[in-house]
CSV table of C-alpha atoms and ligand atoms in Angstrom, one decimal:
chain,number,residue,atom,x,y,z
Y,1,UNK,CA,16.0,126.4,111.2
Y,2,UNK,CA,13.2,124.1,111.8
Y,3,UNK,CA,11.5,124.2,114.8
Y,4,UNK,CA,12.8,121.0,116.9
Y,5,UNK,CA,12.0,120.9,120.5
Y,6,UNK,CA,13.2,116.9,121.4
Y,7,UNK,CA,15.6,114.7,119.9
Y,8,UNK,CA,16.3,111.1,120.6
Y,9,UNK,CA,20.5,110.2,120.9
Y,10,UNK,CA,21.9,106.2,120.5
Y,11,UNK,CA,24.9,104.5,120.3
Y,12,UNK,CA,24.3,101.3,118.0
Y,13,UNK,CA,26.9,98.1,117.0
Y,14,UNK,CA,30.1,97.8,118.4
Y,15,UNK,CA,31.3,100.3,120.8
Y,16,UNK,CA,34.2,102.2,120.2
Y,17,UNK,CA,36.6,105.0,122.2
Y,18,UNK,CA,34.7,108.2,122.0
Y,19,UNK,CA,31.2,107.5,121.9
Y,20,UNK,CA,30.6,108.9,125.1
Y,21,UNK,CA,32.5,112.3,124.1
Y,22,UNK,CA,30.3,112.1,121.1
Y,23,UNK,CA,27.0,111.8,123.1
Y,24,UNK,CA,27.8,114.5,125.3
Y,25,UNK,CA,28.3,116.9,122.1
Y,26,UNK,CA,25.5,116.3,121.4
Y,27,UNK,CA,23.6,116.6,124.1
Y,28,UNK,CA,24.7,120.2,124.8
Y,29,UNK,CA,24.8,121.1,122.0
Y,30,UNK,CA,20.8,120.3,121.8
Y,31,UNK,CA,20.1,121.4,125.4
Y,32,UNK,CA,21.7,125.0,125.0
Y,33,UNK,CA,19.7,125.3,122.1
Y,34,UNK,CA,16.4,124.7,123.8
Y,35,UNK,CA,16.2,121.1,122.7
Y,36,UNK,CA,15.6,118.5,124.8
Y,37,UNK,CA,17.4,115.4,124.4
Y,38,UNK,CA,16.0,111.8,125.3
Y,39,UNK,CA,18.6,109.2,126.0
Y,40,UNK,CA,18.0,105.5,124.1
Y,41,UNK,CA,19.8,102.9,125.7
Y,42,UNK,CA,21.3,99.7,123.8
Y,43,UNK,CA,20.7,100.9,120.8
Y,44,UNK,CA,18.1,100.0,118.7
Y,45,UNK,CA,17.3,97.4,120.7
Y,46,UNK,CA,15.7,100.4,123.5
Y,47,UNK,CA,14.3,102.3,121.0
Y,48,UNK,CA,11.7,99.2,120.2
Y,49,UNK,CA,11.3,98.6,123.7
Y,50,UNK,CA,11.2,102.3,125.3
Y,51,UNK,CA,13.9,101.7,127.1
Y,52,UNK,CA,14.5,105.5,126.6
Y,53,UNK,CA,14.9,108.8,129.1
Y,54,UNK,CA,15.3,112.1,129.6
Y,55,UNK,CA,19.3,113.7,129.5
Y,56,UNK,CA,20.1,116.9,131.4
Y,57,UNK,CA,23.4,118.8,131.0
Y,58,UNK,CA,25.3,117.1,134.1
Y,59,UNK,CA,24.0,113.7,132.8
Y,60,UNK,CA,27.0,113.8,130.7
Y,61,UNK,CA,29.3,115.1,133.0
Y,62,UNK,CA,32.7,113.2,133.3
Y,63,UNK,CA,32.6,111.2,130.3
Y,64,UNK,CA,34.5,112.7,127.4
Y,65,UNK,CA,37.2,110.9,128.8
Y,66,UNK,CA,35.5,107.5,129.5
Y,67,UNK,CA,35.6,104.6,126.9
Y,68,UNK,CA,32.5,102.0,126.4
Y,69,UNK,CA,29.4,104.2,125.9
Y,70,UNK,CA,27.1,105.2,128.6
Y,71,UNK,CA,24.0,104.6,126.6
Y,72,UNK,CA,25.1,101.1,126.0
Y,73,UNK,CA,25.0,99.5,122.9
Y,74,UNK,CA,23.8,96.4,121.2
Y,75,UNK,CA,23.4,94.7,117.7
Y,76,UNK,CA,19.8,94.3,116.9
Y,77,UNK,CA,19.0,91.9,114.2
Y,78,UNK,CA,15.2,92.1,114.3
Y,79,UNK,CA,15.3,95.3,113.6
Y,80,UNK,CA,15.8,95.2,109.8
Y,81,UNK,CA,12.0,94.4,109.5
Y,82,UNK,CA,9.7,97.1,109.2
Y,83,UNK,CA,6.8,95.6,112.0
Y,84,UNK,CA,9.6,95.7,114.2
Y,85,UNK,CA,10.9,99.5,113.1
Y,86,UNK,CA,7.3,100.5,114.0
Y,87,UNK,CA,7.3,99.5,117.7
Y,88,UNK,CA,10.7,102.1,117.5
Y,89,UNK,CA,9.2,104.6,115.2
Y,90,UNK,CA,5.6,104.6,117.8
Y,91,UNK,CA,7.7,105.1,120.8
Y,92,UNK,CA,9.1,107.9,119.3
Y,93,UNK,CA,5.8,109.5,118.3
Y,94,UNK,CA,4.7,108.7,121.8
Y,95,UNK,CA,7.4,110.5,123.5
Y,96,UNK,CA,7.7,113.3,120.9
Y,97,UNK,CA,11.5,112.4,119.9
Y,98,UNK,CA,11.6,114.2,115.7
Y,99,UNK,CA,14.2,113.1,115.1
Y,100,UNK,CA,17.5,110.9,116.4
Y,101,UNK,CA,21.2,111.1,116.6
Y,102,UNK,CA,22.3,107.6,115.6
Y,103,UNK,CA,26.0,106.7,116.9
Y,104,UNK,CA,27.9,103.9,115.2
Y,105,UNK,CA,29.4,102.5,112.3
Y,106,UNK,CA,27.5,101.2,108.6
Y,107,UNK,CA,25.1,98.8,110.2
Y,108,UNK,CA,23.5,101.6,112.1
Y,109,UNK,CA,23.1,104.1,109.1
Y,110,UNK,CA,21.4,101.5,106.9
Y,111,UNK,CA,18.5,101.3,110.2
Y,112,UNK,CA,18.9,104.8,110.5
Y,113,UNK,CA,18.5,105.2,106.6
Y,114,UNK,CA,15.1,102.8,107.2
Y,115,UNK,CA,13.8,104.9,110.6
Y,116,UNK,CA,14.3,108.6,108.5
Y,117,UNK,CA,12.1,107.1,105.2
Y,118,UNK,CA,9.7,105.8,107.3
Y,119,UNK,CA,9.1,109.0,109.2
Y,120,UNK,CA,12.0,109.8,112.3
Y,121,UNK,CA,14.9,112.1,110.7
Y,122,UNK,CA,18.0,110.6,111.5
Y,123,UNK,CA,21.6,111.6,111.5
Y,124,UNK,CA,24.8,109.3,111.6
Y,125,UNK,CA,27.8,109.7,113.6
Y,126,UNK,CA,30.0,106.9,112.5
Y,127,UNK,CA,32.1,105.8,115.2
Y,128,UNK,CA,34.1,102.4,115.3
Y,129,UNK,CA,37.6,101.5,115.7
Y,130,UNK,CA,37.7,99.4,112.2
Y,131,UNK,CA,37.5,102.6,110.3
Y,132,UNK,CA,35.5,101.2,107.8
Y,133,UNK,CA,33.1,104.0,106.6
Y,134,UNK,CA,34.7,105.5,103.2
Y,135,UNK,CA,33.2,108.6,103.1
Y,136,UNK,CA,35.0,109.9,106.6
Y,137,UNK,CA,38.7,110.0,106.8
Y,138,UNK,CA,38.3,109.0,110.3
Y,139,UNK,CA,35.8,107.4,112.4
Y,140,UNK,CA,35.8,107.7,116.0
Y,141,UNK,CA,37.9,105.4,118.1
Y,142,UNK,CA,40.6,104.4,115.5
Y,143,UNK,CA,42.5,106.3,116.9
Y,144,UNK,CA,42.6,105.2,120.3
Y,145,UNK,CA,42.4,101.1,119.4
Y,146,UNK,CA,45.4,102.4,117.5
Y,147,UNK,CA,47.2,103.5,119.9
Y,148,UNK,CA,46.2,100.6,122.6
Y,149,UNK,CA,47.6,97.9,120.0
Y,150,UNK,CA,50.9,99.9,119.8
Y,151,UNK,CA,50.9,100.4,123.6
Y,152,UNK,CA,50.4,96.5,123.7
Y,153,UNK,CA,52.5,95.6,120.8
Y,154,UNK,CA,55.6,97.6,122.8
Y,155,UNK,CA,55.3,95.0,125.9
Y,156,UNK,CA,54.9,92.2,123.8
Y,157,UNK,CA,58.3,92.7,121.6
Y,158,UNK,CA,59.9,93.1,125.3
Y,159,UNK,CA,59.5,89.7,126.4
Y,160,UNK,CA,59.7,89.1,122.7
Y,161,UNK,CA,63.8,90.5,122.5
Y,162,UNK,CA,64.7,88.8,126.1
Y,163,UNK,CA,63.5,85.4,124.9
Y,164,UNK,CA,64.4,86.1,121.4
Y,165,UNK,CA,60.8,85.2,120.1
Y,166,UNK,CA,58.4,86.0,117.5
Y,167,UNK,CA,54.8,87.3,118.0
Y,168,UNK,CA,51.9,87.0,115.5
Y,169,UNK,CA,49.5,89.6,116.6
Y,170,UNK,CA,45.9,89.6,115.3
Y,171,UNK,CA,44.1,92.8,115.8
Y,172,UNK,CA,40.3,93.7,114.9
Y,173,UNK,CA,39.0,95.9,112.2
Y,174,UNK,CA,36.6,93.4,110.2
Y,175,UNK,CA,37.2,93.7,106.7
Y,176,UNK,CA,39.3,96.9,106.7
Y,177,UNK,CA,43.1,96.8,107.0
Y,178,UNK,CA,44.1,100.3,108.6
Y,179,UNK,CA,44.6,99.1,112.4
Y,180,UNK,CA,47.0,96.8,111.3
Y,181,UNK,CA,48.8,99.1,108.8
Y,182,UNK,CA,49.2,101.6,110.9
Y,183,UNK,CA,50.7,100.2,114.0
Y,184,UNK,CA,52.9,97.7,112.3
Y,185,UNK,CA,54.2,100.7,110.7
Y,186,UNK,CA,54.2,102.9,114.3
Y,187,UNK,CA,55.2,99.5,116.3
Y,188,UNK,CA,58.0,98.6,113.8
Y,189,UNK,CA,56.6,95.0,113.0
Y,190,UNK,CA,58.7,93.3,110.5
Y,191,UNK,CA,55.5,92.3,108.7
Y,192,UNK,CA,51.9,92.9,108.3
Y,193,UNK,CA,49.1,90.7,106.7
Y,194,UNK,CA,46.1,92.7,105.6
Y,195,UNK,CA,42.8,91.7,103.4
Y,196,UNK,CA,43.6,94.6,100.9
Y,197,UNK,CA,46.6,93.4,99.8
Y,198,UNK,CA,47.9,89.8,98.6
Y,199,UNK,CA,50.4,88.0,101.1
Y,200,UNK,CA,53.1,85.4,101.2
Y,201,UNK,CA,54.3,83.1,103.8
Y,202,UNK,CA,57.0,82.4,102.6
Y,203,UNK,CA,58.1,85.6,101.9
Y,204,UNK,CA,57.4,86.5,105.6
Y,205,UNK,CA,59.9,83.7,107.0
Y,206,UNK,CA,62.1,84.3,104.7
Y,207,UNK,CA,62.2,88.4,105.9
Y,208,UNK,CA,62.0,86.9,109.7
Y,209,UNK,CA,65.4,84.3,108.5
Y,210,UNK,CA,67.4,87.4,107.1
Y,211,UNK,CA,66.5,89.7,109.9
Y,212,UNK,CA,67.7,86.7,112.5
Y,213,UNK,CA,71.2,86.6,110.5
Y,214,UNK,CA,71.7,90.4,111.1
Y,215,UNK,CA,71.1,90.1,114.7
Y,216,UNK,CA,67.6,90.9,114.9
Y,217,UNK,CA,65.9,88.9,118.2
Y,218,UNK,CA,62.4,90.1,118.6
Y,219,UNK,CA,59.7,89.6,115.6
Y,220,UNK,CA,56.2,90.9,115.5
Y,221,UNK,CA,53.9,90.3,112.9
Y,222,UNK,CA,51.1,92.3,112.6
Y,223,UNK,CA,47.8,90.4,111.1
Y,224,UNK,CA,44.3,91.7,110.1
Y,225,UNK,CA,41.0,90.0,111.3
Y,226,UNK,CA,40.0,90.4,108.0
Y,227,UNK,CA,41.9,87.8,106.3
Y,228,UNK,CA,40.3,85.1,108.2
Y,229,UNK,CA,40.4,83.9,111.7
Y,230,UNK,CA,42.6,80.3,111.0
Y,231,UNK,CA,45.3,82.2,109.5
Y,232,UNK,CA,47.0,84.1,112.4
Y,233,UNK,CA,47.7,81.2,114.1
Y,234,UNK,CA,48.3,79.1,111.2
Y,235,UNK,CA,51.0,81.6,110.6
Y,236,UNK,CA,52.2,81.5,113.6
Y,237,UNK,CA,53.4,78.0,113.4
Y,238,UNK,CA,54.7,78.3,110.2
Y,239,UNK,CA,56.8,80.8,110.8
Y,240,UNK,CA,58.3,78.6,114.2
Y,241,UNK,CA,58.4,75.3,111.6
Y,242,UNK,CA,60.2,77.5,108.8
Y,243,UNK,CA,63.0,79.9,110.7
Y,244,UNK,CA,63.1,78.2,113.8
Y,245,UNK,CA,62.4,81.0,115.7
Y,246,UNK,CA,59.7,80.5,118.8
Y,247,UNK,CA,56.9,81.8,117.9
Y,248,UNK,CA,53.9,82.6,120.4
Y,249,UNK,CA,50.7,83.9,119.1
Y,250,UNK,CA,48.3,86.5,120.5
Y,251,UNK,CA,44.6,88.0,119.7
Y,252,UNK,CA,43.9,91.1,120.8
Y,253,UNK,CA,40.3,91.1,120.6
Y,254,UNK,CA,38.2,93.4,122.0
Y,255,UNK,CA,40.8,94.7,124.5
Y,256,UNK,CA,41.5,97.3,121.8
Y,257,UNK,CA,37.8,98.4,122.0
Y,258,UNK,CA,38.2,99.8,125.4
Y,259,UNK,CA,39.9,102.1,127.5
Y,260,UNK,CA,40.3,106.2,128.0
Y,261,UNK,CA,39.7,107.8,124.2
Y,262,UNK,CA,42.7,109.5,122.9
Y,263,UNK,CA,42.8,113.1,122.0
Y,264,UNK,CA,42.1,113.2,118.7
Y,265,UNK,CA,39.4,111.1,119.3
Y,266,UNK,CA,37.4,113.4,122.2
Y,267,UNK,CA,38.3,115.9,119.4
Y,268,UNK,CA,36.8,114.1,116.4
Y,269,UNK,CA,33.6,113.0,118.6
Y,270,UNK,CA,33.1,116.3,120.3
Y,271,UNK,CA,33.1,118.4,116.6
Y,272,UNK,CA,31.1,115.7,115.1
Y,273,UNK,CA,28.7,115.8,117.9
Y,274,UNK,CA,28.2,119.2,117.4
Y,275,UNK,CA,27.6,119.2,113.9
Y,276,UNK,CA,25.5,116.4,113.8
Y,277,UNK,CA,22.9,118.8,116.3
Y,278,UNK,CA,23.2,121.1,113.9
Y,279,UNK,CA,22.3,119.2,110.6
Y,280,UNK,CA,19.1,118.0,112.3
Y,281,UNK,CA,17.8,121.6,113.2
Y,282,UNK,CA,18.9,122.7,110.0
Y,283,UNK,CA,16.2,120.6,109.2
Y,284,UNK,CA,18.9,118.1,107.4
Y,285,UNK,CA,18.3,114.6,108.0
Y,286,UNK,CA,19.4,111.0,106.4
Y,287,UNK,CA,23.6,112.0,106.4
Y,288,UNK,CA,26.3,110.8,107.5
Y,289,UNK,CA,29.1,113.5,109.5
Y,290,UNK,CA,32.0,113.1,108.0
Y,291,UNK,CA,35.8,114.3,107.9
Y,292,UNK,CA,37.4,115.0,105.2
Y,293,UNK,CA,41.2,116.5,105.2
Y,294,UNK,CA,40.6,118.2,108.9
Y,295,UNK,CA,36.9,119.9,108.3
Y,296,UNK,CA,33.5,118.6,109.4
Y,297,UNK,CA,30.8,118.5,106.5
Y,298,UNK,CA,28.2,115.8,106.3
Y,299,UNK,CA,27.2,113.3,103.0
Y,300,UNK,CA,24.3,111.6,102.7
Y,301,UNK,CA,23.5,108.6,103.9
Y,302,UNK,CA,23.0,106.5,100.5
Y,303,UNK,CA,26.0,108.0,99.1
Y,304,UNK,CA,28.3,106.6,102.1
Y,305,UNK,CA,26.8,103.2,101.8
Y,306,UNK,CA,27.5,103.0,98.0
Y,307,UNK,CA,31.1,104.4,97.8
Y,308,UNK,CA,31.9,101.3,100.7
Y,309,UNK,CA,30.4,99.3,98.4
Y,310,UNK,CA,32.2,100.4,95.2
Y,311,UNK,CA,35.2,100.0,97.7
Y,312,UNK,CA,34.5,96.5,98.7
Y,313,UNK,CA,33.6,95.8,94.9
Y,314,UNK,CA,30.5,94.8,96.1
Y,315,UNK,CA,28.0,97.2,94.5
Y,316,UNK,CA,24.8,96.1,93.4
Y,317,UNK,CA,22.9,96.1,90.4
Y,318,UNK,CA,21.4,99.8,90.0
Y,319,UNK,CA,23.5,101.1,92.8
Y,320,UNK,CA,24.7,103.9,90.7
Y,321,UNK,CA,21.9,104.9,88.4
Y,322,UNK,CA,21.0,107.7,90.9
Y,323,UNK,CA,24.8,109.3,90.0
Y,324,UNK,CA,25.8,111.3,87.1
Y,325,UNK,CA,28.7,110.1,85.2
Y,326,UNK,CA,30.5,112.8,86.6
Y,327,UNK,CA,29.4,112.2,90.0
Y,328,UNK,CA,30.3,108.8,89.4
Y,329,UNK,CA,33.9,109.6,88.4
Y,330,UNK,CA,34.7,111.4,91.3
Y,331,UNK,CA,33.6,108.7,93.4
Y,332,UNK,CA,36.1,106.9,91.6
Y,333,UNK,CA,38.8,109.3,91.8
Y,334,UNK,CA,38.4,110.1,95.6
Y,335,UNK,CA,38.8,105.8,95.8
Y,336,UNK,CA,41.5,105.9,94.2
Y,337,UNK,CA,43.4,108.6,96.5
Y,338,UNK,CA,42.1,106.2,99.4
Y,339,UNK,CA,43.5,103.2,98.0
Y,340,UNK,CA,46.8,104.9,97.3
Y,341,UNK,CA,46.9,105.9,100.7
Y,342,UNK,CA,47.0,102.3,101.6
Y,343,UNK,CA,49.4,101.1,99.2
Y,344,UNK,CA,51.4,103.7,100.8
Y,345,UNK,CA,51.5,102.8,104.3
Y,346,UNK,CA,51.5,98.9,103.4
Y,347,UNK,CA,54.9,100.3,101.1
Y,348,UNK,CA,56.5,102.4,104.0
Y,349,UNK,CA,55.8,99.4,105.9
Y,350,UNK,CA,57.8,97.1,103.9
Y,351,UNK,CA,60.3,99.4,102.9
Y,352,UNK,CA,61.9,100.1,106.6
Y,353,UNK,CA,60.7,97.5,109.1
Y,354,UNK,CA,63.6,94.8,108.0
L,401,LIG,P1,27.8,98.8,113.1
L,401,LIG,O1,26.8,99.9,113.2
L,401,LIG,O2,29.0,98.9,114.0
L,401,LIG,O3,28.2,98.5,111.6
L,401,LIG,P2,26.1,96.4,113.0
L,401,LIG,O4,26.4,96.0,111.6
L,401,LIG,O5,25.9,95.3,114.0
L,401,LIG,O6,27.2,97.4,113.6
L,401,LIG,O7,24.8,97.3,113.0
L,401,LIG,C1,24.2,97.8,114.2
L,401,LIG,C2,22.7,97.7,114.2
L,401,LIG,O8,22.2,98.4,113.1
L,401,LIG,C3,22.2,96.2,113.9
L,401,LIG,O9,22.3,95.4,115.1
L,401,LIG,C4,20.8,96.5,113.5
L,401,LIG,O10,20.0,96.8,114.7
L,401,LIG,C5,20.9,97.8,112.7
L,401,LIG,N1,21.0,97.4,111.2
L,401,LIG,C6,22.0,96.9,110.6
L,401,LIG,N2,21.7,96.7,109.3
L,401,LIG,C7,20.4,97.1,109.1
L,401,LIG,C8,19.5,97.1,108.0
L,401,LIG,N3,19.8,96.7,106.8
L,401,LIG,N4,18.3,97.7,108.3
L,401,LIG,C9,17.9,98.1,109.5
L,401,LIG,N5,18.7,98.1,110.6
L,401,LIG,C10,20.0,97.6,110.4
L,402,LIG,O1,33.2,96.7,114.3
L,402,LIG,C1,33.9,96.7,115.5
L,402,LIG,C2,34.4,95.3,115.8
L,402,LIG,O2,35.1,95.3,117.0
L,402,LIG,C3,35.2,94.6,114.7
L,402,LIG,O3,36.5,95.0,114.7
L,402,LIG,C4,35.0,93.1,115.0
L,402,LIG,O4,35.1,92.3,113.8
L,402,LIG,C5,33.6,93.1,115.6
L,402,LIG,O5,33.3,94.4,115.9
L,402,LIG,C6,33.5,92.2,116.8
L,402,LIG,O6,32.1,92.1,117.1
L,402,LIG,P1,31.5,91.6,118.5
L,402,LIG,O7,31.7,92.7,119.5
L,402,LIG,O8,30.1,91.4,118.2
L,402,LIG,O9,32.3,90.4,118.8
């Protein structure tokens, strides 16, 4: 164990269900341990400017149940140069913070990757609704912006069935497919456009045309920010042109990034919370907590970043020469599994939503 006595807690990028839950984990965690925790609001943007102070125990009372964070949260640009990481990095030194609990999704871990080489131990949390970090099954939030689309998907095929109407439904999740997977498959949409996989608009009319001739009156398409803002409504009025059916269009937006976090998600935050504590006085720093079929363990940080980018066929010349070949290969393999669990959904979709 080494001997901490203050740690610094954040929640960075876009906010997400269960941040608050996750911040409180931690900050027990720490403070029945004898450590004392220092609250740093907006992100990184209050760690360069101090904007940074002391948690107790009932500071975090009546929040595992609250959505938005309490520490508030911002995106930071400036701080991807180093003269601007050493206003952070001084403030920390200044306040004795060793080390930080950084809360948010990729964006956060590469500065928290940047603040733990250049002298403040840092440890991830990855929490945003998009569930875009590979390494963890699930991040926190997903599961509640999951279940507010399906909650608002549910009124909108009401009015959709009296009126006998179609609805094209964009919902958020930047590049990453799995909010709209998952609740066109829970909120029995009769199609789903994701970025993952290719799509057809005529296929999708011609679905919505056959459906109409059995009888079917509501339609809701589910579509993916990720494949581009101009296409949801594009499709929208397609699908009116082509079938004839009246076809209204909605965004959900950051609506789905708000509200009371779901139970698996207090869950998810809460355990992560705690282990994330317990990484840094284990004198661990530079990971990622992750979930990985039910348990808690923790990667590093460098190795999260690169499996998303093998995963967005993005990686970089060099990225792997710090891997074995059989390193490498179960990176590949445990890619695989994700991207079959994809196809599967997107294939259960397809199969029963006619
Ligand atoms: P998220 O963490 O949800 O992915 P962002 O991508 O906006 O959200 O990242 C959150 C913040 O992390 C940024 O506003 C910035 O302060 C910091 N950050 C992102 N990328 C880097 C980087 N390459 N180096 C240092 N800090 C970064
Ligand atoms: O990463 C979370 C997320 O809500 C994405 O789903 C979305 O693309 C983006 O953030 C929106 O960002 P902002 O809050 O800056 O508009």
């Amino acid at each position: 164990m080494k001997n901490i006595k203050r740690i610094g807690v954040l929640t960075s990028g876009g906010d997400a269900p269960g941040m608050n839950a996750a911040v409180r984990a931690v900050c027990r965690t720490a403070l029945t341990r004898g450590v004392e925790v220092m609250g740093i609001y907006r992100g990184y943007s209050g760690l360069i400017e101090g904007d940074i102070r002391p948690m107790e125990i009932r500071d975090v009372s009546n929040v595992i149940n609250k959505g938005g964070t309490i520490l508030y949260s911002d995106r930071c640009p400036e701080f991807k140069y180093k003269e601007v990481r050493a206003k952070g990095i001084e403030n920390c030194k200044k306040l004795g913070i060793e080390g930080i609990i950084c809360i948010g999704g990729d964006g956060t871990f590469q500065g928290a990757t940047r603040l733990t080489e250049e002298g403040v131990p840092c440890i991830g949390i990855p929490a945003t609704i998009d569930n875009d970090i590979t390494s963890t099954d699930n991040t926190i939030g997903f599961d509640t912006a999951m279940n507010t689309v399906i909650e608002l998907v549910d009124k909108l095929r009401d009015t959709c069935e009296s009126h006998a109407r179609c609805n094209v439904v964009e919902v958020m999740g930047r590049g990453a497919g799995d909010i709209a997977l998952n609740t066109a498959i829970a909120s029995g949409a009769t199609a789903v456009v994701v970025p993952e996989f290719p799509h057809n608009d005529d296929s999708i009319c011609k679905r919505i045309k056959r459906a109409k001739e059995l009888g079917k009156r509501n339609f809701i398409v589910i579509v993916s920010e990720g494949v581009g803002s101009e296409y949801a409504p594009a499709l929208a009025k397609k699908i009116q042109d082509d079938t004839g059916v009246e076809t209204k269009f909605a965004r959900l937006a950051h609506i789905v990034r708000g509200g009371n976090p779901t139970l698996k998600d207090r869950i998810l935050a809460s355990k992560m919370g705690v282990y994330a504590v317990e990484e840094l006085l284990r004198g661990n720093s530079n990971k990622v907590i992750c979930e990985r079929n039910g348990d808690i363990c923790s990667v590093n940080i460098n190795y999260s970043h690169i499996i998303d980018r093998m995963y967005k066929e993005k990686l970089e010349e060099g990225d792997l020469d710090q891997f074995t070949p059989e390193e490498i290969e179960r990176m590949k393999l445990e890619l695989d599994e994700k991207r079959s669990e994809l196809l599967a959904l997107y294939t259960t979709e397809n199969k029963i939503n006619l």
